[in-house]
């Protein structure tokens, strides 16, 4: 982006993670994102980002990541290699992941205390080139330069809730 960075988030994200806290190593990761739930805080921009110029959510309503290999690179740091699918295009990519720890928290469902649940926290980062996924729309700025940059920085803040 030649003017400013735009940050956005997806409101409807679901996934599954197999994780053994004893060795602090995830063994599988799968995430599905509802691309229609993109939010940047500006409704007109959000609508444009959901259009065929960008996400094309009418034809590709889901963004998905499926991890296939995990490499330990620090005490609680990993690289998760997997397939990212955006707009029907799947590319292999690494995801830098930091395990933040686990803790017990209360769990309420339908106003009933269901007892504590174990939660684990993670933060992950990656960079992608939007052109690799067929996103090529851009517009020339008045004083030169382009409106949209090629590289998209991804940050994922995740909390996994144990089903046990």
PDB file of C-alpha atoms in Angstrom:
ATOM      1  CA  UNK A   1       0.000   0.000   0.000  1.00  0.00           C
ATOM      2  CA  UNK A   2       1.497   3.315  -1.023  1.00  0.00           C
ATOM      3  CA  UNK A   3      -0.573   5.526   1.307  1.00  0.00           C
ATOM      4  CA  UNK A   4      -0.962   3.566   4.535  1.00  0.00           C
ATOM      5  CA  UNK A   5      -1.153   0.010   5.791  1.00  0.00           C
ATOM      6  CA  UNK A   6      -4.618  -1.480   6.063  1.00  0.00           C
ATOM      7  CA  UNK A   7      -5.295  -4.021   8.765  1.00  0.00           C
ATOM      8  CA  UNK A   8      -8.223  -6.353   8.680  1.00  0.00           C
ATOM      9  CA  UNK A   9      -9.557  -9.419  10.390  1.00  0.00           C
ATOM     10  CA  UNK A  10     -11.876 -12.309   9.728  1.00  0.00           C
ATOM     11  CA  UNK A  11     -14.721 -12.764  12.183  1.00  0.00           C
ATOM     12  CA  UNK A  12     -15.576 -16.406  11.451  1.00  0.00           C
ATOM     13  CA  UNK A  13     -12.560 -18.701  11.764  1.00  0.00           C
ATOM     14  CA  UNK A  14     -12.665 -22.354  12.801  1.00  0.00           C
ATOM     15  CA  UNK A  15     -10.002 -24.978  12.990  1.00  0.00           C
ATOM     16  CA  UNK A  16      -8.719 -28.169  14.492  1.00  0.00           C
ATOM     17  CA  UNK A  17      -5.349 -28.757  16.067  1.00  0.00           C
ATOM     18  CA  UNK A  18      -3.755 -31.928  17.364  1.00  0.00           C
ATOM     19  CA  UNK A  19      -1.336 -30.839  20.030  1.00  0.00           C
ATOM     20  CA  UNK A  20       0.546 -32.692  22.752  1.00  0.00           C
ATOM     21  CA  UNK A  21       1.336 -30.228  25.545  1.00  0.00           C
ATOM     22  CA  UNK A  22       3.862 -32.701  26.992  1.00  0.00           C
ATOM     23  CA  UNK A  23       6.202 -32.085  24.095  1.00  0.00           C
ATOM     24  CA  UNK A  24       4.679 -28.710  23.081  1.00  0.00           C
ATOM     25  CA  UNK A  25       4.521 -29.766  19.454  1.00  0.00           C
ATOM     26  CA  UNK A  26       1.483 -29.565  17.183  1.00  0.00           C
ATOM     27  CA  UNK A  27       1.114 -32.601  14.940  1.00  0.00           C
ATOM     28  CA  UNK A  28      -1.647 -31.340  12.660  1.00  0.00           C
ATOM     29  CA  UNK A  29      -3.387 -28.057  11.937  1.00  0.00           C
ATOM     30  CA  UNK A  30      -6.403 -27.309   9.786  1.00  0.00           C
ATOM     31  CA  UNK A  31      -8.153 -23.929   9.551  1.00  0.00           C
ATOM     32  CA  UNK A  32     -11.147 -22.677   7.569  1.00  0.00           C
ATOM     33  CA  UNK A  33     -11.957 -18.983   7.259  1.00  0.00           C
ATOM     34  CA  UNK A  34     -15.246 -17.519   6.062  1.00  0.00           C
ATOM     35  CA  UNK A  35     -13.933 -15.022   3.486  1.00  0.00           C
ATOM     36  CA  UNK A  36     -17.248 -13.125   3.566  1.00  0.00           C
ATOM     37  CA  UNK A  37     -16.529 -12.089   7.159  1.00  0.00           C
ATOM     38  CA  UNK A  38     -13.589  -9.797   6.311  1.00  0.00           C
ATOM     39  CA  UNK A  39     -13.612  -6.576   8.316  1.00  0.00           C
ATOM     40  CA  UNK A  40     -11.272  -3.565   7.996  1.00  0.00           C
ATOM     41  CA  UNK A  41     -13.511  -0.955   9.593  1.00  0.00           C
ATOM     42  CA  UNK A  42     -14.491   0.719   6.302  1.00  0.00           C
ATOM     43  CA  UNK A  43     -17.649  -0.836   4.747  1.00  0.00           C
ATOM     44  CA  UNK A  44     -16.950   0.307   1.156  1.00  0.00           C
ATOM     45  CA  UNK A  45     -13.405  -1.077   1.263  1.00  0.00           C
ATOM     46  CA  UNK A  46     -14.675  -4.300   2.841  1.00  0.00           C
ATOM     47  CA  UNK A  47     -17.198  -4.726   0.011  1.00  0.00           C
ATOM     48  CA  UNK A  48     -14.456  -4.136  -2.577  1.00  0.00           C
ATOM     49  CA  UNK A  49     -12.141  -6.641  -0.865  1.00  0.00           C
ATOM     50  CA  UNK A  50     -14.937  -9.240  -0.975  1.00  0.00           C
ATOM     51  CA  UNK A  51     -15.566  -8.554  -4.703  1.00  0.00           C
ATOM     52  CA  UNK A  52     -14.107 -10.416  -7.694  1.00  0.00           C
ATOM     53  CA  UNK A  53     -11.241  -7.856  -7.731  1.00  0.00           C
ATOM     54  CA  UNK A  54      -9.878  -9.425  -4.535  1.00  0.00           C
ATOM     55  CA  UNK A  55     -11.360 -12.335  -2.546  1.00  0.00           C
ATOM     56  CA  UNK A  56     -14.228 -13.133  -4.951  1.00  0.00           C
ATOM     57  CA  UNK A  57     -16.255 -14.521  -2.053  1.00  0.00           C
ATOM     58  CA  UNK A  58     -19.258 -15.380  -4.228  1.00  0.00           C
ATOM     59  CA  UNK A  59     -17.150 -18.007  -6.007  1.00  0.00           C
ATOM     60  CA  UNK A  60     -14.604 -18.749  -3.252  1.00  0.00           C
ATOM     61  CA  UNK A  61     -16.301 -18.321   0.140  1.00  0.00           C
ATOM     62  CA  UNK A  62     -13.610 -20.170   2.120  1.00  0.00           C
ATOM     63  CA  UNK A  63      -9.923 -19.588   2.763  1.00  0.00           C
ATOM     64  CA  UNK A  64      -8.200 -22.715   4.086  1.00  0.00           C
ATOM     65  CA  UNK A  65      -4.863 -23.793   5.545  1.00  0.00           C
ATOM     66  CA  UNK A  66      -3.876 -27.407   6.106  1.00  0.00           C
ATOM     67  CA  UNK A  67      -0.567 -28.094   7.810  1.00  0.00           C
ATOM     68  CA  UNK A  68       1.415 -31.099   6.637  1.00  0.00           C
ATOM     69  CA  UNK A  69       4.743 -30.875   8.481  1.00  0.00           C
ATOM     70  CA  UNK A  70       5.962 -29.245  11.689  1.00  0.00           C
ATOM     71  CA  UNK A  71       9.576 -28.276  12.339  1.00  0.00           C
ATOM     72  CA  UNK A  72      10.776 -27.291  15.821  1.00  0.00           C
ATOM     73  CA  UNK A  73      13.021 -24.198  15.551  1.00  0.00           C
ATOM     74  CA  UNK A  74      13.155 -23.079  19.207  1.00  0.00           C
ATOM     75  CA  UNK A  75      11.881 -24.063  22.646  1.00  0.00           C
ATOM     76  CA  UNK A  76       8.333 -23.021  21.732  1.00  0.00           C
ATOM     77  CA  UNK A  77       8.768 -21.914  18.122  1.00  0.00           C
ATOM     78  CA  UNK A  78       7.849 -23.881  15.027  1.00  0.00           C
ATOM     79  CA  UNK A  79       7.545 -23.669  11.301  1.00  0.00           C
ATOM     80  CA  UNK A  80       4.337 -25.290  10.129  1.00  0.00           C
ATOM     81  CA  UNK A  81       4.502 -26.127   6.441  1.00  0.00           C
ATOM     82  CA  UNK A  82       1.198 -26.523   4.691  1.00  0.00           C
ATOM     83  CA  UNK A  83      -1.175 -25.656   1.895  1.00  0.00           C
ATOM     84  CA  UNK A  84      -2.920 -22.287   1.815  1.00  0.00           C
ATOM     85  CA  UNK A  85      -5.945 -22.032  -0.477  1.00  0.00           C
ATOM     86  CA  UNK A  86      -7.270 -18.620  -1.522  1.00  0.00           C
ATOM     87  CA  UNK A  87      -9.589 -18.062  -4.514  1.00  0.00           C
ATOM     88  CA  UNK A  88      -9.295 -21.742  -5.424  1.00  0.00           C
ATOM     89  CA  UNK A  89      -5.490 -21.527  -5.744  1.00  0.00           C
ATOM     90  CA  UNK A  90      -3.446 -23.707  -3.385  1.00  0.00           C
ATOM     91  CA  UNK A  91       0.182 -22.880  -2.586  1.00  0.00           C
ATOM     92  CA  UNK A  92       2.666 -24.450  -0.188  1.00  0.00           C
ATOM     93  CA  UNK A  93       3.784 -22.012   2.470  1.00  0.00           C
ATOM     94  CA  UNK A  94       5.569 -21.866   5.812  1.00  0.00           C
ATOM     95  CA  UNK A  95       3.855 -20.428   8.873  1.00  0.00           C
ATOM     96  CA  UNK A  96       6.074 -19.183  11.733  1.00  0.00           C
ATOM     97  CA  UNK A  97       4.325 -20.246  14.954  1.00  0.00           C
ATOM     98  CA  UNK A  98       5.045 -19.419  18.593  1.00  0.00           C
ATOM     99  CA  UNK A  99       3.376 -21.466  21.346  1.00  0.00           C
ATOM    100  CA  UNK A 100       2.407 -19.096  24.180  1.00  0.00           C
ATOM    101  CA  UNK A 101       1.440 -21.693  26.779  1.00  0.00           C
ATOM    102  CA  UNK A 102      -1.712 -23.200  28.209  1.00  0.00           C
ATOM    103  CA  UNK A 103      -4.038 -22.431  31.084  1.00  0.00           C
ATOM    104  CA  UNK A 104      -7.348 -23.443  32.673  1.00  0.00           C
ATOM    105  CA  UNK A 105     -10.321 -21.106  32.233  1.00  0.00           C
ATOM    106  CA  UNK A 106     -14.013 -21.279  33.148  1.00  0.00           C
ATOM    107  CA  UNK A 107     -16.372 -22.587  30.474  1.00  0.00           C
ATOM    108  CA  UNK A 108     -19.995 -21.466  30.308  1.00  0.00           C
ATOM    109  CA  UNK A 109     -22.571 -22.824  27.909  1.00  0.00           C
ATOM    110  CA  UNK A 110     -26.239 -21.779  27.924  1.00  0.00           C
ATOM    111  CA  UNK A 111     -25.658 -20.008  31.264  1.00  0.00           C
ATOM    112  CA  UNK A 112     -24.433 -23.244  32.847  1.00  0.00           C
ATOM    113  CA  UNK A 113     -20.954 -23.607  34.341  1.00  0.00           C
ATOM    114  CA  UNK A 114     -19.420 -26.583  32.522  1.00  0.00           C
ATOM    115  CA  UNK A 115     -16.242 -26.498  34.586  1.00  0.00           C
ATOM    116  CA  UNK A 116     -12.784 -25.448  33.482  1.00  0.00           C
ATOM    117  CA  UNK A 117     -11.412 -25.967  29.973  1.00  0.00           C
ATOM    118  CA  UNK A 118      -7.782 -26.111  28.943  1.00  0.00           C
ATOM    119  CA  UNK A 119      -6.778 -23.447  26.435  1.00  0.00           C
ATOM    120  CA  UNK A 120      -3.530 -23.076  24.519  1.00  0.00           C
ATOM    121  CA  UNK A 121      -2.369 -19.836  22.903  1.00  0.00           C
ATOM    122  CA  UNK A 122      -0.467 -19.390  19.662  1.00  0.00           C
ATOM    123  CA  UNK A 123       0.656 -16.553  17.429  1.00  0.00           C
ATOM    124  CA  UNK A 124       1.613 -17.225  13.813  1.00  0.00           C
ATOM    125  CA  UNK A 125       3.014 -15.083  11.008  1.00  0.00           C
ATOM    126  CA  UNK A 126       3.467 -15.426   7.273  1.00  0.00           C
ATOM    127  CA  UNK A 127       3.855 -13.305   4.155  1.00  0.00           C
ATOM    128  CA  UNK A 128       2.256 -14.041   0.805  1.00  0.00           C
ATOM    129  CA  UNK A 129       2.338 -12.423  -2.605  1.00  0.00           C
ATOM    130  CA  UNK A 130      -1.286 -11.723  -3.544  1.00  0.00           C
ATOM    131  CA  UNK A 131      -0.520 -12.310  -7.247  1.00  0.00           C
ATOM    132  CA  UNK A 132       0.271 -15.969  -6.427  1.00  0.00           C
ATOM    133  CA  UNK A 133      -3.427 -16.360  -5.603  1.00  0.00           C
ATOM    134  CA  UNK A 134      -4.790 -14.532  -8.647  1.00  0.00           C
ATOM    135  CA  UNK A 135      -5.335 -11.177  -6.937  1.00  0.00           C
ATOM    136  CA  UNK A 136      -4.015  -8.601  -9.380  1.00  0.00           C
ATOM    137  CA  UNK A 137      -6.335  -5.571  -9.088  1.00  0.00           C
ATOM    138  CA  UNK A 138      -4.586  -2.249  -8.556  1.00  0.00           C
ATOM    139  CA  UNK A 139      -5.030   1.427  -9.272  1.00  0.00           C
ATOM    140  CA  UNK A 140      -2.484   4.117 -10.090  1.00  0.00           C
ATOM    141  CA  UNK A 141      -2.132   6.923  -7.573  1.00  0.00           C
ATOM    142  CA  UNK A 142      -2.322  10.537  -8.665  1.00  0.00           C
ATOM    143  CA  UNK A 143       1.368  11.228  -7.884  1.00  0.00           C
ATOM    144  CA  UNK A 144       2.697   7.831  -9.029  1.00  0.00           C
ATOM    145  CA  UNK A 145       2.741   4.557  -7.199  1.00  0.00           C
ATOM    146  CA  UNK A 146       0.038   1.975  -6.736  1.00  0.00           C
ATOM    147  CA  UNK A 147      -2.802   1.734  -4.249  1.00  0.00           C
ATOM    148  CA  UNK A 148      -2.203  -1.910  -3.276  1.00  0.00           C
ATOM    149  CA  UNK A 149       1.142  -3.532  -2.462  1.00  0.00           C
ATOM    150  CA  UNK A 150       2.050  -7.022  -3.636  1.00  0.00           C
ATOM    151  CA  UNK A 151       2.928  -8.529  -0.248  1.00  0.00           C
ATOM    152  CA  UNK A 152       0.258  -9.348   2.326  1.00  0.00           C
ATOM    153  CA  UNK A 153       1.464  -9.782   5.909  1.00  0.00           C
ATOM    154  CA  UNK A 154      -0.561 -12.308   7.890  1.00  0.00           C
ATOM    155  CA  UNK A 155      -0.707 -12.461  11.684  1.00  0.00           C
ATOM    156  CA  UNK A 156      -2.823 -15.068  13.426  1.00  0.00           C
ATOM    157  CA  UNK A 157      -3.677 -14.879  17.116  1.00  0.00           C
ATOM    158  CA  UNK A 158      -5.209 -18.222  18.042  1.00  0.00           C
ATOM    159  CA  UNK A 159      -6.603 -19.846  21.126  1.00  0.00           C
ATOM    160  CA  UNK A 160      -7.229 -23.585  20.986  1.00  0.00           C
ATOM    161  CA  UNK A 161      -9.735 -25.087  23.425  1.00  0.00           C
ATOM    162  CA  UNK A 162      -9.197 -28.704  24.443  1.00  0.00           C
ATOM    163  CA  UNK A 163     -12.045 -31.110  23.764  1.00  0.00           C
ATOM    164  CA  UNK A 164     -10.845 -33.437  26.541  1.00  0.00           C
TER     165      UNK A 164
END
